[in-house]
Amino acid sequence: MTCLNKFKKIKDSLPLGVSLLAVSKGHTHESVRNLASYGQLDFGESRLQEALPKKNDLNDLDQLRWHFVGKLQKNKVRGVIKDFDFIHSVDSVSLLERISRISNEENKVPKIFLQIKLREDPSKGGFLKEDLLNSWAKIIALENIDLIGLMTIPPIDLSSKQRKDLFFECKNMVNHLGLKDCSMGMSNDWEEAIECGATWIRLGSLLFGKR
Ligand SMILES: *Cc1c(COP(=O)(O)O)cnc(C)c1O
């Protein structure tokens, strides 16, 4: 199946309230432009250095919305705030404080997902559930951020049942905290994530092919 057919099929299958983020890291600006011509507006990148020239090549498409999904280094915060509308990967209070301060300086209000780590996973960042709850009062007092939800990535070795348990747990936390959005589900598990209440799925290889 061509990428376009795949895109249309996935897009048509999404329940109301589920948005598709096309993760274009490792793919060219032509690929982004191609998908944009079929109506895709939300694109995700995980490295600022890669995203900036790509965004520049797509400057004429001013309706695109850019989502930062990668590990965010402190020294990249200002660049990300200037060039992205959403950040899915905020994994500490200190990082969030820095985002709040710099957003204020830049006169921006980025939409923020806090990344939550619901299972032991040395390869992933994210708030532990307990730390998130303990820091909650501090977090919601911060200005110039629009805290919209939680993002999670399951460890790779889970069974389907274990993954769904994890996704449900993320959804329950979103509800418990009074947030709106749940960014979960990638190329290999997006259907499970939707069953469990994802509002944003993040697809890379399924839409663009292997990197
Ligand atoms: C790369 C990436 C994706 C997309 O992954 P695929 O498996 O290619 O769909 C989604 N989320 C994050 C955070 C990523 O880094």
Short mmCIF file of C-alpha atoms and ligand atoms in Angstrom, two decimals:
data_model
loop_
_atom_site.label_atom_id
_atom_site.label_comp_id
_atom_site.label_asym_id
_atom_site.label_seq_id
_atom_site.Cartn_x
_atom_site.Cartn_y
_atom_site.Cartn_z
CA MET A 1 0.00 0.00 0.00
CA THR A 2 1.30 3.47 -0.72
CA CYS A 3 1.89 5.86 2.13
CA LEU A 4 -1.07 7.93 1.01
CA ASN A 5 -3.48 5.00 1.12
CA LYS A 6 -2.17 4.01 4.51
CA PHE A 7 -2.56 7.57 5.77
CA LYS A 8 -6.16 7.80 4.53
CA LYS A 9 -7.07 4.42 5.96
CA ILE A 10 -5.70 5.29 9.39
CA LYS A 11 -7.16 8.78 9.34
CA ASP A 12 -10.62 7.44 8.44
CA SER A 13 -10.46 4.84 11.20
CA LEU A 14 -9.78 7.32 14.01
CA PRO A 15 -12.63 7.76 16.48
CA LEU A 16 -13.87 11.27 17.16
CA GLY A 17 -11.54 13.02 19.58
CA VAL A 18 -8.40 11.17 18.50
CA SER A 19 -5.83 13.29 16.66
CA LEU A 20 -3.00 12.05 14.50
CA LEU A 21 0.53 13.34 14.97
CA ALA A 22 2.78 12.47 12.02
CA VAL A 23 6.28 12.03 13.45
CA SER A 24 8.56 13.13 10.61
CA LYS A 25 11.94 12.72 12.32
CA GLY A 26 14.38 11.08 9.95
CA HIS A 27 12.23 11.98 6.96
CA THR A 28 12.57 14.79 4.46
CA HIS A 29 10.68 18.02 4.09
CA GLU A 30 9.31 16.62 0.82
CA SER A 31 7.67 13.78 2.76
CA VAL A 32 6.12 16.31 5.12
CA ARG A 33 4.92 18.44 2.24
CA ASN A 34 3.43 15.40 0.57
CA LEU A 35 1.40 14.44 3.64
CA ALA A 36 0.45 18.08 4.24
CA SER A 37 -1.03 18.22 0.76
CA TYR A 38 -3.50 15.54 1.90
CA GLY A 39 -4.56 17.60 4.87
CA GLN A 40 -2.20 16.50 7.63
CA LEU A 41 -1.33 19.55 9.77
CA ASP A 42 0.38 18.16 12.89
CA PHE A 43 4.00 17.03 12.61
CA GLY A 44 6.40 15.80 15.27
CA GLU A 45 10.17 16.11 15.50
CA SER A 46 12.57 14.89 18.17
CA ARG A 47 15.69 16.98 17.50
CA LEU A 48 15.82 20.76 17.19
CA GLN A 49 18.86 20.66 14.86
CA GLU A 50 16.98 18.45 12.43
CA ALA A 51 13.67 20.29 12.74
CA LEU A 52 14.84 23.85 12.10
CA PRO A 53 16.09 23.46 8.50
CA LYS A 54 13.11 21.24 7.70
CA LYS A 55 10.68 23.82 9.04
CA ASN A 56 12.50 26.46 7.07
CA ASP A 57 11.98 24.50 3.85
CA LEU A 58 8.27 24.38 4.67
CA ASN A 59 7.94 28.04 5.57
CA ASP A 60 5.22 28.62 3.00
CA LEU A 61 2.92 26.14 4.82
CA ASP A 62 2.04 28.41 7.71
CA GLN A 63 -0.90 26.33 8.91
CA LEU A 64 1.31 23.44 10.06
CA ARG A 65 1.56 22.77 13.81
CA TRP A 66 4.84 21.48 15.16
CA HIS A 67 5.18 19.11 18.11
CA PHE A 68 8.44 18.42 19.92
CA VAL A 69 8.52 14.76 21.01
CA GLY A 70 12.19 14.10 21.84
CA LYS A 71 14.32 14.34 24.93
CA LEU A 72 14.51 18.08 25.63
CA GLN A 73 17.92 19.39 26.71
CA LYS A 74 17.99 22.50 28.87
CA ASN A 75 19.98 24.50 26.33
CA LYS A 76 17.40 23.76 23.61
CA VAL A 77 14.38 25.04 25.53
CA ARG A 78 14.34 28.53 24.01
CA GLY A 79 14.68 27.20 20.48
CA VAL A 80 11.90 24.69 21.00
CA ILE A 81 9.59 27.29 22.54
CA LYS A 82 10.15 29.64 19.60
CA ASP A 83 9.51 27.00 16.94
CA PHE A 84 7.06 24.47 18.38
CA ASP A 85 3.42 24.72 19.44
CA PHE A 86 3.37 21.52 21.52
CA ILE A 87 5.95 19.76 23.69
CA HIS A 88 5.15 16.10 24.49
CA SER A 89 8.24 15.20 26.45
CA VAL A 90 8.56 17.34 29.59
CA ASP A 91 10.06 14.98 32.14
CA SER A 92 10.96 17.05 35.22
CA VAL A 93 9.77 19.97 37.31
CA SER A 94 13.02 21.85 36.74
CA LEU A 95 12.57 21.56 32.98
CA LEU A 96 8.97 22.73 33.28
CA GLU A 97 10.08 25.71 35.39
CA ARG A 98 12.59 26.65 32.75
CA ILE A 99 9.95 26.34 30.01
CA SER A 100 7.62 28.56 32.02
CA ARG A 101 10.26 31.24 32.54
CA ILE A 102 11.46 31.29 28.93
CA SER A 103 7.91 31.16 27.55
CA ASN A 104 7.20 34.26 29.56
CA GLU A 105 10.27 35.99 28.10
CA GLU A 106 9.31 34.94 24.58
CA ASN A 107 5.66 35.79 25.08
CA LYS A 108 4.57 32.24 24.24
CA VAL A 109 2.23 29.72 25.84
CA PRO A 110 3.24 26.27 24.60
CA LYS A 111 0.88 23.32 24.97
CA ILE A 112 2.54 20.86 27.29
CA PHE A 113 2.35 17.13 27.89
CA LEU A 114 4.19 15.78 30.90
CA GLN A 115 5.90 12.50 30.10
CA ILE A 116 5.05 9.85 32.67
CA LYS A 117 7.04 6.67 33.24
CA LEU A 118 4.61 4.07 34.53
CA ARG A 119 7.01 1.10 34.49
CA GLU A 120 10.68 0.67 35.24
CA ASP A 121 12.54 1.48 32.00
CA PRO A 122 16.18 2.61 32.03
CA SER A 123 15.93 3.74 28.40
CA LYS A 124 13.14 6.25 29.02
CA GLY A 125 12.68 9.51 30.85
CA GLY A 126 9.55 10.65 32.56
CA PHE A 127 7.94 11.51 35.87
CA LEU A 128 7.30 8.70 38.28
CA LYS A 129 3.65 8.72 39.26
CA GLU A 130 4.37 9.51 42.88
CA ASP A 131 6.75 12.38 42.03
CA LEU A 132 4.17 13.86 39.69
CA LEU A 133 1.50 13.77 42.39
CA ASN A 134 3.86 15.23 44.98
CA SER A 135 4.87 18.09 42.65
CA TRP A 136 1.38 18.79 41.36
CA ALA A 137 0.69 21.97 43.34
CA LYS A 138 3.99 23.43 42.19
CA ILE A 139 3.35 22.41 38.60
CA ILE A 140 -0.08 23.95 38.23
CA ALA A 141 1.13 27.23 39.71
CA LEU A 142 3.52 27.80 36.77
CA GLU A 143 2.59 30.46 34.24
CA ASN A 144 2.89 30.71 30.47
CA ILE A 145 2.31 27.03 29.91
CA ASP A 146 -0.89 25.34 28.77
CA LEU A 147 -0.77 21.99 30.53
CA ILE A 148 -2.97 19.76 28.39
CA GLY A 149 -2.05 16.18 29.20
CA LEU A 150 0.28 13.27 29.80
CA MET A 151 2.46 11.39 27.35
CA THR A 152 3.75 7.88 27.84
CA ILE A 153 5.83 5.28 26.02
CA PRO A 154 5.58 1.66 27.18
CA PRO A 155 8.74 -0.44 27.58
CA ILE A 156 9.30 -2.49 24.42
CA ASP A 157 9.04 -5.92 26.02
CA LEU A 158 5.43 -5.79 27.27
CA SER A 159 2.66 -8.12 26.14
CA SER A 160 -0.43 -6.63 24.57
CA LYS A 161 -2.33 -7.07 27.85
CA GLN A 162 0.46 -5.39 29.85
CA ARG A 163 0.57 -2.51 27.39
CA LYS A 164 -3.15 -1.94 27.66
CA ASP A 165 -2.94 -1.96 31.45
CA LEU A 166 -0.27 0.71 31.18
CA PHE A 167 -2.29 2.80 28.72
CA PHE A 168 -5.37 2.59 30.96
CA GLU A 169 -3.23 3.72 33.86
CA CYS A 170 -2.10 6.75 31.90
CA LYS A 171 -5.69 7.60 30.98
CA ASN A 172 -6.76 7.26 34.61
CA MET A 173 -4.00 9.64 35.69
CA VAL A 174 -5.09 12.16 33.05
CA ASN A 175 -8.62 12.01 34.42
CA HIS A 176 -7.49 12.08 38.03
CA LEU A 177 -5.42 15.23 37.41
CA GLY A 178 -8.24 16.90 35.49
CA LEU A 179 -6.26 17.06 32.25
CA LYS A 180 -7.65 16.64 28.76
CA ASP A 181 -5.17 14.81 26.57
CA CYS A 182 -3.40 11.50 26.48
CA SER A 183 -0.49 11.21 24.00
CA MET A 184 0.13 7.50 23.62
CA GLY A 185 0.37 4.92 20.87
CA MET A 186 3.00 4.61 18.14
CA SER A 187 3.21 2.58 14.92
CA ASN A 188 3.16 -0.77 16.68
CA ASP A 189 0.54 -0.13 19.37
CA TRP A 190 -1.68 2.78 18.30
CA GLU A 191 -4.85 0.68 18.08
CA GLU A 192 -4.40 -0.54 21.66
CA ALA A 193 -3.73 3.02 22.80
CA ILE A 194 -6.96 4.23 21.21
CA GLU A 195 -8.93 1.45 22.91
CA CYS A 196 -7.54 2.76 26.19
CA GLY A 197 -8.37 6.41 25.61
CA ALA A 198 -5.53 8.03 23.66
CA THR A 199 -6.40 11.47 22.26
CA TRP A 200 -3.14 11.85 20.31
CA ILE A 201 -1.40 8.97 18.56
CA ARG A 202 2.14 9.54 17.31
CA LEU A 203 2.94 7.68 14.09
CA GLY A 204 6.28 7.70 12.30
CA SER A 205 7.29 4.59 10.38
CA LEU A 206 3.73 3.51 9.66
CA LEU A 207 3.10 6.74 7.72
CA PHE A 208 6.53 7.51 6.29
CA GLY A 209 8.12 4.07 5.99
CA LYS A 210 11.25 2.90 7.74
CA ARG A 211 13.90 5.49 8.50
C1 LIG B 1 9.90 8.33 16.76
C2 LIG B 1 8.84 8.56 17.73
C3 LIG B 1 7.51 8.19 17.45
C4 LIG B 1 7.10 7.47 16.19
O1 LIG B 1 7.55 6.17 16.25
P1 LIG B 1 7.12 5.04 15.19
O2 LIG B 1 7.31 3.77 15.90
O3 LIG B 1 8.00 5.23 14.01
O4 LIG B 1 5.68 5.29 14.86
C5 LIG B 1 6.56 8.48 18.40
N1 LIG B 1 6.86 9.08 19.56
C6 LIG B 1 8.11 9.45 19.87
C7 LIG B 1 8.38 10.10 21.18
C8 LIG B 1 9.14 9.19 18.97
O5 LIG B 1 10.40 9.55 19.29
#
